[in-house]
Coordinates of C-alpha atoms in Angstrom, one line a residue:
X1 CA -5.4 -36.5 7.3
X2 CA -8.9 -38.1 8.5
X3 CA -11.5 -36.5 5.8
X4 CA -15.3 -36.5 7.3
X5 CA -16.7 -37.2 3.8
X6 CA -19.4 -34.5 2.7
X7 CA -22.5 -36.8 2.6
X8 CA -25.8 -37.2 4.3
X9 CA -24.5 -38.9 7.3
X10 CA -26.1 -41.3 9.6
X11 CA -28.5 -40.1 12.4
X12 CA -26.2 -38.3 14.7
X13 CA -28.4 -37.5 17.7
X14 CA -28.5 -41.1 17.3
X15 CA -24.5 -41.8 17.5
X16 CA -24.5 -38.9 20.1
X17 CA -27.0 -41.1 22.2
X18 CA -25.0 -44.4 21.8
X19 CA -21.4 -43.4 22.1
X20 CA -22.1 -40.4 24.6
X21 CA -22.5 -42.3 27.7
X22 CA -19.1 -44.3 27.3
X23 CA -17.0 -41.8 26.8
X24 CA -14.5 -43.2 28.5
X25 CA -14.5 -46.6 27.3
X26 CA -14.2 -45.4 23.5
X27 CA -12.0 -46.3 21.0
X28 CA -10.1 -43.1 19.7
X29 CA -11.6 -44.3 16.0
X30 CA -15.0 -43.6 18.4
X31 CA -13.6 -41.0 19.8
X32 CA -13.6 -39.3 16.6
X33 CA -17.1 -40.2 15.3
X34 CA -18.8 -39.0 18.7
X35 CA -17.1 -36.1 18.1
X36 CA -17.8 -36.2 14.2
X37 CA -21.8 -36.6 15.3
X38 CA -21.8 -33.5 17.8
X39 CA -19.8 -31.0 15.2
X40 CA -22.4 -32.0 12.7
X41 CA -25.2 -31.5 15.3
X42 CA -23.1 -27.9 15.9
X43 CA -22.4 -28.9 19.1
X44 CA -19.3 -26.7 18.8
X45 CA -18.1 -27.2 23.0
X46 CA -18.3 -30.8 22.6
X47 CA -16.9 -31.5 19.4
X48 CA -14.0 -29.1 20.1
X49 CA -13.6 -30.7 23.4
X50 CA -13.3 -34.1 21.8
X51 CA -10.9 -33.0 19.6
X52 CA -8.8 -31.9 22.7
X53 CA -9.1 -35.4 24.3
X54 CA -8.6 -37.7 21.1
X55 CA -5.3 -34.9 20.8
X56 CA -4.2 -35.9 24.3
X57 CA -4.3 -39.8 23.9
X58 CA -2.9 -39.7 20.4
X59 CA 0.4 -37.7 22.2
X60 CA 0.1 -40.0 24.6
X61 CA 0.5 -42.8 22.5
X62 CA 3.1 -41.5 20.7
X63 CA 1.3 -40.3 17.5
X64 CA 2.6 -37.0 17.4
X65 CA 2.1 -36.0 13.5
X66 CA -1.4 -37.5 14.3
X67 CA -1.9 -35.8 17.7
X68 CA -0.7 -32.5 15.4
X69 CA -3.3 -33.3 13.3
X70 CA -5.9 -33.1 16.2
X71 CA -3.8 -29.7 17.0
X72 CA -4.8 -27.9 14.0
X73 CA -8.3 -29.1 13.9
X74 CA -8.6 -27.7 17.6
X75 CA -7.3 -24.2 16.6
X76 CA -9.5 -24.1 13.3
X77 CA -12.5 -24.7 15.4
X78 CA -11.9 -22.0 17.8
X79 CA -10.2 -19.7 15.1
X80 CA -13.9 -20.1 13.7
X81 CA -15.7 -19.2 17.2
X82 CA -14.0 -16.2 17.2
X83 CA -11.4 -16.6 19.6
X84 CA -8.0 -16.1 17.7
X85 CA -6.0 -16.5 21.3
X86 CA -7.4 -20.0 22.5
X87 CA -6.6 -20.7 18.3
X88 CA -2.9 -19.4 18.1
X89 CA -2.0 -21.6 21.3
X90 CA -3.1 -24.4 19.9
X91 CA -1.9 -23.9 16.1
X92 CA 1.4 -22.9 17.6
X93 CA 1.4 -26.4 19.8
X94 CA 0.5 -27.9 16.2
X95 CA 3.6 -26.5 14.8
X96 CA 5.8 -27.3 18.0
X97 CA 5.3 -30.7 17.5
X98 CA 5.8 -30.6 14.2
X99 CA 9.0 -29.2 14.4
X100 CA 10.9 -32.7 14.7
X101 CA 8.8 -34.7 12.9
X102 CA 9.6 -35.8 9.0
X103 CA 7.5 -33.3 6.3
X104 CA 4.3 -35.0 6.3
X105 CA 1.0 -33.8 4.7
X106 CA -0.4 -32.4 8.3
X107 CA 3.1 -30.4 7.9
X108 CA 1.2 -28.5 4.6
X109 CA -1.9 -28.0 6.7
X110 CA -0.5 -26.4 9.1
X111 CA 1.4 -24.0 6.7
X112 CA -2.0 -23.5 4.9
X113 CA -3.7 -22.5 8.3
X114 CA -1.2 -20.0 8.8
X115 CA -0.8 -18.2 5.5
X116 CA -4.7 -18.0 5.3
X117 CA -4.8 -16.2 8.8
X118 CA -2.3 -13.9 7.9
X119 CA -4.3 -12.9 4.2
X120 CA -7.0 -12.4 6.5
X121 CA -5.0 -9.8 8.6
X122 CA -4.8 -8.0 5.1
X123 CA -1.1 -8.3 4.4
X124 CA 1.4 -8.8 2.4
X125 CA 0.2 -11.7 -0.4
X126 CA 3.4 -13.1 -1.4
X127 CA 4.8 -15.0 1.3
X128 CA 1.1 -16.5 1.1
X129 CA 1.7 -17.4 -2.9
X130 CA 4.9 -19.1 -2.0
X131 CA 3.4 -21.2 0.6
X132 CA 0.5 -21.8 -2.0
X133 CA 3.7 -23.2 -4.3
X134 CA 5.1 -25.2 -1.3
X135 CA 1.7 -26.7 -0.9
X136 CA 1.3 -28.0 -4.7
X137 CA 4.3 -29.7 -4.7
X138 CA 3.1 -32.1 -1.5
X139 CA -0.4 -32.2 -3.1
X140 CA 1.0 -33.9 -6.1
X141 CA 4.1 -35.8 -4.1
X142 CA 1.2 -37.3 -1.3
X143 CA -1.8 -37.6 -4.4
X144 CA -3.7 -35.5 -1.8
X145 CA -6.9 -33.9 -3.5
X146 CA -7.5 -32.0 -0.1
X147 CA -4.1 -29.8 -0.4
X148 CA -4.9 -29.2 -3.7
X149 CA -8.0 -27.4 -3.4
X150 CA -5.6 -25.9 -0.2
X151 CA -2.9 -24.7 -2.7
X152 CA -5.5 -23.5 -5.7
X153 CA -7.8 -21.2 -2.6
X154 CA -4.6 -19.6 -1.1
X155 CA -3.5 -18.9 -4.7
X156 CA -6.6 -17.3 -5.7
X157 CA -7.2 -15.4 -3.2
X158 CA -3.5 -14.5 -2.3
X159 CA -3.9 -13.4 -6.2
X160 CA -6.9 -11.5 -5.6
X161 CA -5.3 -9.2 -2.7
X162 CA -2.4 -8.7 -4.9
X163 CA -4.8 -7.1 -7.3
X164 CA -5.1 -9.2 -9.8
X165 CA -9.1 -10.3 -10.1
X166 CA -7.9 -13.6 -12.1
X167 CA -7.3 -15.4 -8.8
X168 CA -11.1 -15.8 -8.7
X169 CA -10.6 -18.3 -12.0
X170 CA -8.0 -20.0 -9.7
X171 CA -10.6 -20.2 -6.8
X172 CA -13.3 -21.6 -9.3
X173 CA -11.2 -24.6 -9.7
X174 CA -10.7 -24.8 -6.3
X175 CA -14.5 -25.9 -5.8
X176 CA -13.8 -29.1 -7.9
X177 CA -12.6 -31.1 -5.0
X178 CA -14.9 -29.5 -2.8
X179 CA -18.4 -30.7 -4.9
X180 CA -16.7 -33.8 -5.6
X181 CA -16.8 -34.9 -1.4
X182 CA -13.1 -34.8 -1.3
X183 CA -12.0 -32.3 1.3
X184 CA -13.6 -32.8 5.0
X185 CA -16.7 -29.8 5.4
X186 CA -14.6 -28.8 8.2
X187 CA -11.9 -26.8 6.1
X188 CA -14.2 -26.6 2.9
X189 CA -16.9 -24.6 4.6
X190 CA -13.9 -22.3 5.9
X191 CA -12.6 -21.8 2.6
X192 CA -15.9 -20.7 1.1
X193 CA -16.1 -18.2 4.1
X194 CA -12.8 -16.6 3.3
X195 CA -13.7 -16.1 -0.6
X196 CA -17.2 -15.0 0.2
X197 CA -16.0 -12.3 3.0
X198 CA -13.1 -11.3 0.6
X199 CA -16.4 -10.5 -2.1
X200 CA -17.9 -9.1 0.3
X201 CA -14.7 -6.7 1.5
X202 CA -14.3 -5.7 -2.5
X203 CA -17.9 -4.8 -2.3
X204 CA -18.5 -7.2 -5.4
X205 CA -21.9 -8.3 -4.8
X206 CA -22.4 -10.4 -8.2
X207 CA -19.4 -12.7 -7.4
X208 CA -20.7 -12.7 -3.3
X209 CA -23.8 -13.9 -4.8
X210 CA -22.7 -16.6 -6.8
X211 CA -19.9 -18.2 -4.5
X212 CA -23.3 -18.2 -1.4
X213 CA -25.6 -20.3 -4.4
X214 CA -22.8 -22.5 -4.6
X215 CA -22.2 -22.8 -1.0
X216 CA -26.0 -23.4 -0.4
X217 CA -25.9 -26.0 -3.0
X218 CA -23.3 -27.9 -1.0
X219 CA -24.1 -27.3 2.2
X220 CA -28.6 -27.8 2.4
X221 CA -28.4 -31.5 1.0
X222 CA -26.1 -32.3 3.9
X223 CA -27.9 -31.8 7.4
X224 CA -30.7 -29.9 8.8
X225 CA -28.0 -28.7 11.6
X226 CA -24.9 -28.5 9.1
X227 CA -22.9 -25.5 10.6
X228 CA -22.4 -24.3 6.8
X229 CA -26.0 -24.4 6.3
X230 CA -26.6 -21.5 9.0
X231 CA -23.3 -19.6 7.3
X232 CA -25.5 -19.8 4.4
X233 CA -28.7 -18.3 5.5
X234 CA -26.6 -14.9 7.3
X235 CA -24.4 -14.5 4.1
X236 CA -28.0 -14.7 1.8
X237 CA -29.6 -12.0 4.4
X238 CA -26.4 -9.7 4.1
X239 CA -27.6 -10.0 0.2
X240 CA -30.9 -9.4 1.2
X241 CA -29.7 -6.0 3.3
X242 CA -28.2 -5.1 0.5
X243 CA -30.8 -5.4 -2.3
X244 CA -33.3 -3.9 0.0
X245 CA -35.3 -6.5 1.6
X246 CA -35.2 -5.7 5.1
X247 CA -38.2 -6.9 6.3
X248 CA -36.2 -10.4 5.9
X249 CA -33.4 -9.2 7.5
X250 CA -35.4 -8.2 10.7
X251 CA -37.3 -11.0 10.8
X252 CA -34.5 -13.9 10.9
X253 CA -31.0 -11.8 11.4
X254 CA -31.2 -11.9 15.1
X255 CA -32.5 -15.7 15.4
X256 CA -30.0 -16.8 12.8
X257 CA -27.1 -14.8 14.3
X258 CA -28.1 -16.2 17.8
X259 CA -28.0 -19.7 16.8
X260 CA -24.5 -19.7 14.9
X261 CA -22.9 -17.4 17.8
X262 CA -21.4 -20.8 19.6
X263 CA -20.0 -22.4 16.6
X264 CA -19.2 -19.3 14.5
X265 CA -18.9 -16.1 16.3
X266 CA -17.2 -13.8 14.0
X267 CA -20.3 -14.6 11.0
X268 CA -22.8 -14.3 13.7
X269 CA -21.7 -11.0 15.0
X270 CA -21.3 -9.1 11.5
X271 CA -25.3 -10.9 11.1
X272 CA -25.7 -8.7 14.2
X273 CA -24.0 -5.8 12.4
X274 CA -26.0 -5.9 9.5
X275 CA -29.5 -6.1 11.8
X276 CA -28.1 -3.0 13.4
X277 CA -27.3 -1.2 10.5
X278 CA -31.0 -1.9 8.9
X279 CA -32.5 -0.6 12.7
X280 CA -30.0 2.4 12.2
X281 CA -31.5 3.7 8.9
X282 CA -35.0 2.8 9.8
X283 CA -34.8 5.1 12.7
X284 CA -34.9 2.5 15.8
X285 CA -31.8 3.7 17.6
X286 CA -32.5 1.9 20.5
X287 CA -32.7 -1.8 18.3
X288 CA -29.4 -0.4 16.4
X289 CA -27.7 0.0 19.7
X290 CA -28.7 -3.2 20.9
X291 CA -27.5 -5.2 17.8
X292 CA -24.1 -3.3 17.5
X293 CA -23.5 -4.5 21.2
X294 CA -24.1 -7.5 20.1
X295 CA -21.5 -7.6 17.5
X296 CA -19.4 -6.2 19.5
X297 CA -19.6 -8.9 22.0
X298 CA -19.0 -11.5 19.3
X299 CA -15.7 -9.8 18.4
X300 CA -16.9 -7.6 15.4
X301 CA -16.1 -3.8 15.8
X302 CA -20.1 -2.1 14.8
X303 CA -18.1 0.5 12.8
X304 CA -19.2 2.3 10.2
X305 CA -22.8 1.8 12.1
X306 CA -21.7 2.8 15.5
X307 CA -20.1 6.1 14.7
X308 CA -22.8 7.2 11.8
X309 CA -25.2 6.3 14.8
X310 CA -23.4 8.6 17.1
X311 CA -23.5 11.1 14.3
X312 CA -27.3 11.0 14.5
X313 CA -27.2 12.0 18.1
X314 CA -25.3 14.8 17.6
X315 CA -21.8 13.5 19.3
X316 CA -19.8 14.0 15.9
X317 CA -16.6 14.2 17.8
X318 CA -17.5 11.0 19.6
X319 CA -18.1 9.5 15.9
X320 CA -15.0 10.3 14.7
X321 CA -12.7 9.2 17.4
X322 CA -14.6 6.0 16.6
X323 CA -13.8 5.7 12.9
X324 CA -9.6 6.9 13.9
X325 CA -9.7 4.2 16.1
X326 CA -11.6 1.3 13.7
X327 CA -9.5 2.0 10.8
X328 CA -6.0 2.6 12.4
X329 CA -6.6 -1.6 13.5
X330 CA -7.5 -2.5 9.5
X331 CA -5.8 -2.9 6.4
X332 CA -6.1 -0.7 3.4
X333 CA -9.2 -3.4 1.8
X334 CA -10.5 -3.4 5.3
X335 CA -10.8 0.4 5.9
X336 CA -12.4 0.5 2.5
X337 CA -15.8 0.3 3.6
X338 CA -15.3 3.0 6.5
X339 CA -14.2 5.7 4.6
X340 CA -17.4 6.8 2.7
X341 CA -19.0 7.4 6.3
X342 CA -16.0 8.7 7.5
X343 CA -15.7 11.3 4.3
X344 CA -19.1 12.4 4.7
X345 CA -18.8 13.0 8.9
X346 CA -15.6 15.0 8.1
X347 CA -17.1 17.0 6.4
X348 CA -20.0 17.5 8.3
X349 CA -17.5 18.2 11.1
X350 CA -15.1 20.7 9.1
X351 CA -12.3 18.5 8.7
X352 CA -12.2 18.7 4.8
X353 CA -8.2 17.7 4.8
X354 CA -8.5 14.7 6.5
X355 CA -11.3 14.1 4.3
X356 CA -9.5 14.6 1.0
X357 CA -6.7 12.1 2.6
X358 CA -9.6 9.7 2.9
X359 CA -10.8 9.9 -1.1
X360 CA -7.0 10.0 -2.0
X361 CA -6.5 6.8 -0.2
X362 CA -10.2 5.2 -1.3
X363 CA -9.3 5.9 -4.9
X364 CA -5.9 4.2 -4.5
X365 CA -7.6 1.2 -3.1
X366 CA -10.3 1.2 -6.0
X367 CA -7.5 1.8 -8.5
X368 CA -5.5 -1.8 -6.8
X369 CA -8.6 -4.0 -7.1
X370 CA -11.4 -2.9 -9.8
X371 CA -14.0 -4.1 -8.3
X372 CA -17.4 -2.4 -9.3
X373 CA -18.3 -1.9 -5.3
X374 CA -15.0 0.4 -4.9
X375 CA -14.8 2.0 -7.9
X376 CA -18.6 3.0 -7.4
X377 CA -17.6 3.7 -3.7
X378 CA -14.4 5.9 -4.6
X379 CA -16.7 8.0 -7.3
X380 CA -19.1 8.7 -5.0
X381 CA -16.3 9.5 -2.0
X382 CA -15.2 11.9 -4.4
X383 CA -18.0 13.5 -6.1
X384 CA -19.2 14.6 -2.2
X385 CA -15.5 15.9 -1.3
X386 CA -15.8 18.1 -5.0
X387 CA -19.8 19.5 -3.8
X388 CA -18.2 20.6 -0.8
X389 CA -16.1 22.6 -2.5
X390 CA -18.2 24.0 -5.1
X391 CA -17.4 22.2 -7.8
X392 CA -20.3 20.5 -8.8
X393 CA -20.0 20.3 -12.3
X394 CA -16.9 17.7 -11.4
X395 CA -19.0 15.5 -9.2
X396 CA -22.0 14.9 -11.5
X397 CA -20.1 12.3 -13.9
X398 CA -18.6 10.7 -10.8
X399 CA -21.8 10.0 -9.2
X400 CA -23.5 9.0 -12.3
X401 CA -21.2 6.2 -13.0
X402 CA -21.3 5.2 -9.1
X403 CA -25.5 5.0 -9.9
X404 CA -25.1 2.8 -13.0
X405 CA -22.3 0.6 -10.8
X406 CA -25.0 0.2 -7.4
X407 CA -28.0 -0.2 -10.2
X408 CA -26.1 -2.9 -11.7
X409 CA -25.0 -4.6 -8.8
X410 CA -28.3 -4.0 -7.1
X411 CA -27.6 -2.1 -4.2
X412 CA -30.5 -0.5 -3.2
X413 CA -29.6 1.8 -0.4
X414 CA -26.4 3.3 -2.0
X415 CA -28.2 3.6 -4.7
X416 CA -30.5 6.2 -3.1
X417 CA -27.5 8.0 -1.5
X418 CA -26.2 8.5 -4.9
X419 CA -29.3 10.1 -6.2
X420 CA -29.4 12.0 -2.9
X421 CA -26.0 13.5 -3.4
X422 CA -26.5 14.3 -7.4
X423 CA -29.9 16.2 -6.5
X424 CA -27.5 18.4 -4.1
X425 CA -24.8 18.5 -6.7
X426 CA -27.8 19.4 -9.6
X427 CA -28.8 22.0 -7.5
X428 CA -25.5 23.6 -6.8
X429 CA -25.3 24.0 -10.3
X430 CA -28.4 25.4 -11.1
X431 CA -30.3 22.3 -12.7
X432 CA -33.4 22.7 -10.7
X433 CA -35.4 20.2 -12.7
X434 CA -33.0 17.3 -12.4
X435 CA -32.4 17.9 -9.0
X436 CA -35.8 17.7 -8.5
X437 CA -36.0 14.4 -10.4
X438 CA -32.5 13.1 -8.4
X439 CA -34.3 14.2 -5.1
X440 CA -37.9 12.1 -6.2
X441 CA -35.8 9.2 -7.1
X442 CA -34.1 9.0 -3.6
X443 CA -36.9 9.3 -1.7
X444 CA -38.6 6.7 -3.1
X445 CA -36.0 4.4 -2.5
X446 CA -36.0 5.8 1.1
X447 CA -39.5 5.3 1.2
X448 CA -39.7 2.0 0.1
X449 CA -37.3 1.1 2.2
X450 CA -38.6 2.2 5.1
X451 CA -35.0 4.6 5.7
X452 CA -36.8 7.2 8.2
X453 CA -33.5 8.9 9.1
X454 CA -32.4 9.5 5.4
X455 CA -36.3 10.8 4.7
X456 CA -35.6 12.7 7.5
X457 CA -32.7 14.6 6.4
X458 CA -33.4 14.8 2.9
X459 CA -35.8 17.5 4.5
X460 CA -32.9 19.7 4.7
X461 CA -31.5 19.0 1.7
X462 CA -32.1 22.1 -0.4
X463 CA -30.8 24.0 1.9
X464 CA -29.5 27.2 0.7
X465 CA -25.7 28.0 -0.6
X466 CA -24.8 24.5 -0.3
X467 CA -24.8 24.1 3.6
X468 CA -25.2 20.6 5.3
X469 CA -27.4 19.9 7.3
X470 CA -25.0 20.5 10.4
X471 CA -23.9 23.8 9.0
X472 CA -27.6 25.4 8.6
X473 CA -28.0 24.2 12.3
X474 CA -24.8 26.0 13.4
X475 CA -25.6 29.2 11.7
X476 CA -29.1 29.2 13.2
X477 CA -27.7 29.2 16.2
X478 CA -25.4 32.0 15.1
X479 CA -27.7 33.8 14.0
X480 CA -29.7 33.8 17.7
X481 CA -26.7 35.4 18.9
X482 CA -25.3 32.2 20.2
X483 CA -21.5 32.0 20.9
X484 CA -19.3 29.2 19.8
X485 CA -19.3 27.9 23.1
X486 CA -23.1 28.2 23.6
X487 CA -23.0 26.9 20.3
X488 CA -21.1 23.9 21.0
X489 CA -23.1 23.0 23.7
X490 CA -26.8 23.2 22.4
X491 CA -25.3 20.5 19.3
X492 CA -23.4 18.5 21.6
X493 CA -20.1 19.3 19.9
X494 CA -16.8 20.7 20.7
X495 CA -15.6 24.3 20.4
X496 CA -13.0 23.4 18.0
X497 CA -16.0 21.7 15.7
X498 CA -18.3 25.1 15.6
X499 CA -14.6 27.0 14.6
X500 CA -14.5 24.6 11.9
X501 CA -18.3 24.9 10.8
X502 CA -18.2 28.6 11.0
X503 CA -15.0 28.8 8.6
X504 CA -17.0 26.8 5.7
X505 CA -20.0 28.7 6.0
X506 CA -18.1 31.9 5.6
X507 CA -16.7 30.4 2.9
X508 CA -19.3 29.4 1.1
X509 CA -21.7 32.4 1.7
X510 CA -19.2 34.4 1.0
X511 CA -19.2 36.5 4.0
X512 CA -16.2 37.2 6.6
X513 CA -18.2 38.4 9.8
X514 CA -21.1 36.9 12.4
X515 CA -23.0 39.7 11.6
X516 CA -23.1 39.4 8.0
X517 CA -23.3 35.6 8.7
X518 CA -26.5 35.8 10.7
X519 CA -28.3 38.7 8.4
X520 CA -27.3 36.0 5.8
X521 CA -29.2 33.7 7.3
X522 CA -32.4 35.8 8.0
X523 CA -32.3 36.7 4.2
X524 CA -32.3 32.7 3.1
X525 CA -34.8 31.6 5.6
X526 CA -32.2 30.5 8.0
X527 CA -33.0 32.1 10.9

């Protein structure tokens, strides 16, 4: 394998200007640093095209492990655009011509490519740790430091989706190689995406941090236009979202995003997804909309965002259908971050079983992994399923430990909907005082935020026998004298949904009858 050595190149507008115009005339050993000079410019058209044409004349020539090579390279660069059809012709060419050809170290790349595309689909690990196995035994048969650092990241992180949070000591060693110039920036830069995405998806923020300082440490001293040193920048403003800064995130998101769309879609449009969500909770539908289109244009399904946007508008059912559809394409570590949305709109829409499924199967997830993101995310999933229900005496340790988790891992807004959902459990208890407290803490964090739709609703929040929001808006309606349908229609909701409203607040007020329902309400301040 070629390796494009990790060092402050030469001036590569400069090659680009003297190779560029004889093209045709070039050696492929020119071929390859014209195209070398635009992927570092992130030229991403023209380097992948040059790729293509050195391919061509290496088959033609006879070269086929070489032309192979090429092959792999081709279907890397477009698996990193985003376009996973263009990349599985060409990775399966690379493996046709393979086929024939004597085991060879481009015959362990190409296993490499695939198991890492199928851990990404969010299956089964184990085929991926025997191919990590196959892998170590040509990386010390060929003396090859680059399969090395291939065998140790699919073992780590084929460890890691198994459960087992030790692969990340695995994928520390992989970075040895990597530092050390030895594997082409190429496949090391798509290596430190998987293992920062698979942070990300475990909502472990502390380890997501660390593996983005060491990517920006490798990555800045290289080139101004270095492809990894735009990666860098969105995965630092998703840690930005996270801890609160938004102002950042609005500011560069977009520009950043824009610029890495042509050379690495998929990155740019969860950038977009994070702008949108930031727009979402600072009440700028229109901007939210805008950026989750733009996601989705860029291959990256807006969801939770989309649906909790929807949810805002008052087309719940809409919302919903969107979240069935999201996670029924996902794996369980990929559905993860849905279902704390998706609990919370259930409820709000009546469907408390399918919410409960959703905690049962959130917990099960946390329980696999560990990670402080899921376990804070399962406590909370659940703590909100027991308030429904009453039980609020059951939810307050759940949500306390979720706090300490969010505090810890910095998490600003989740950390506000945790306080926002002990104040409701506090209250449901009778603890005035804390809930009080829980309620000031939240909407300071709101505030400073600048979360309009969460100050917004926590306006409703001591609502009266421990209705949501949705539900004190269906029984005023109720109470007017409204039917179901009528009902239905004013809140943009289906029949079915009212139904489902009206039987929890029975339940919960305690009454069996519209009429007793709506001379509740005039007696709470409902109507």
């Amino acid at each position: 394998m070629s390796t494009r050595a990790p060092v402050a190149g030469p001036d590569w507008g400069a090659v680009v200007a003297r190779l560029g115009p004889r093209e045709g005339e070039l050696t492929l050993a020119e071929l390859d640093e014209l195209g070398r000079a635009h992927w570092w410019l992130r030229h991403a058209d023209e380097s992948t095209r040059l790729d293509q044409v050195q391919h061509e004349r290496l088959l033609a020539d006879g070269r086929v492990v070489e032309a192979a090579e090429r092959a792999l390279r081709v279907g890397l660069q477009w698996a990193i655009r985003g376009d996973l059809t263009v990349a599985s012709t060409w990775l399966a060419r690379a493996r046709r011509l393979l086929r024939d050809q004597p085991p060879s170290v481009v015959h362990s790349y190409a296993d490499y490519v695939l198991a890492t595309a199928d851990l990404d689909l969010d299956t089964d690990p184990s085929e991926a740790l025997e191919v990590a196995s196959r892998l170590r035994d040509m990386a010390d048969a060929y003396d090859d430091r680059t399969l090395d650092c291939f065998a140790l990241g699919l073992t780590g992180m084929a460890t890691v989706r198994s459960g087992d949070l030790t692969g990340f000591e695995v994928l520390d060693e992989a970075l040895l190689p990597i530092v050390d110039g030895q594997v082409d920036p190429l496949w090391a830069g798509d290596l430190f995406c998987s293992v920062i995405h698979l942070c990300e998806g475990l909502g472990d923020l502390a380890r997501m941090r660390a593996w983005t300082d060491t990517l920006a440490a490798w990555a800045s001293p290289l080139s101004d236009t270095f492809l990894y040193a735009g990666v860098t920048r969105v995965h630092q403003l998703q840690l930005l979202r996270a801890e609160g800064r938004w102002d950042e995130v609005v500011a560069e998101m977009g520009e950043q995003s824009d610029q890495l769309a042509p050379a690495h879609s998929w990155l740019a449009g969860a950038g977009f997804h994070e702008l949108g969500e930031v727009h979402r909770l600072r009440g700028d539908r229109d901007a939210a909309q805008a950026a989750y289109d733009r996601a989705r244009e860029l291959g990256i399904e807006p969801e939770p965002g989309q649906a909790l946007l929807h949810h805002a508008a008052g087309r719940t059912d809409e919302a919903l259908a969107g979240l069935r559809v999201a996670m029924a394409a996902e794996g369980p570590l990929s559905r993860s971050r849905v279902i704390g949305p998706a609990v919370r709109l259930a409820l709000d829409a009546g469907e408390r079983q399918w919410a409960a499924s959703l905690v049962d199967e959130l917990e099960a997830t946390a329980r696999r992994f560990g990670t402080p993101g899921l376990v804070a995310a399962a406590s909370h999933a659940r703590a909100v399923l027991l308030s429904d229900a009453g039980r609020y005496d059951d939810a307050v340790p759940l949500l306390e430990d979720a706090a300490r988790i969010y505090r810890e891992q910095r998490y600003r807004h989740a950390s506000a909907q945790v306080h926002e959902a002990l104040a409701v459990a506090c209250r449901g208890r009778g603890d005035v005082v804390r809930a009080d407290a829980e309620e000031a803490t939240a909407r300071a964090i709101y505030d400073r935020l600048g979360a309009r739709a969460d100050l917004a609703r926590l306006s409703v929040l001591a609502a009266p026998g421990g209705l949501t929001a949705r539900e004190v808006q269906v029984l005023a309606q109720v109470a007017a004298g409204l039917t179901n349908k009528q009902v239905a229609e004013a809140l943009v909701i289906s029949d079915k949904t009212v139904s489902r409203h009206l039987a929890s607040i029975f339940t919960k007020i305690g009454v069996s009858s519209r009429t007793a329902a709506a001379a509740w309400a005039r007696e709470h301040g409902v109507a």
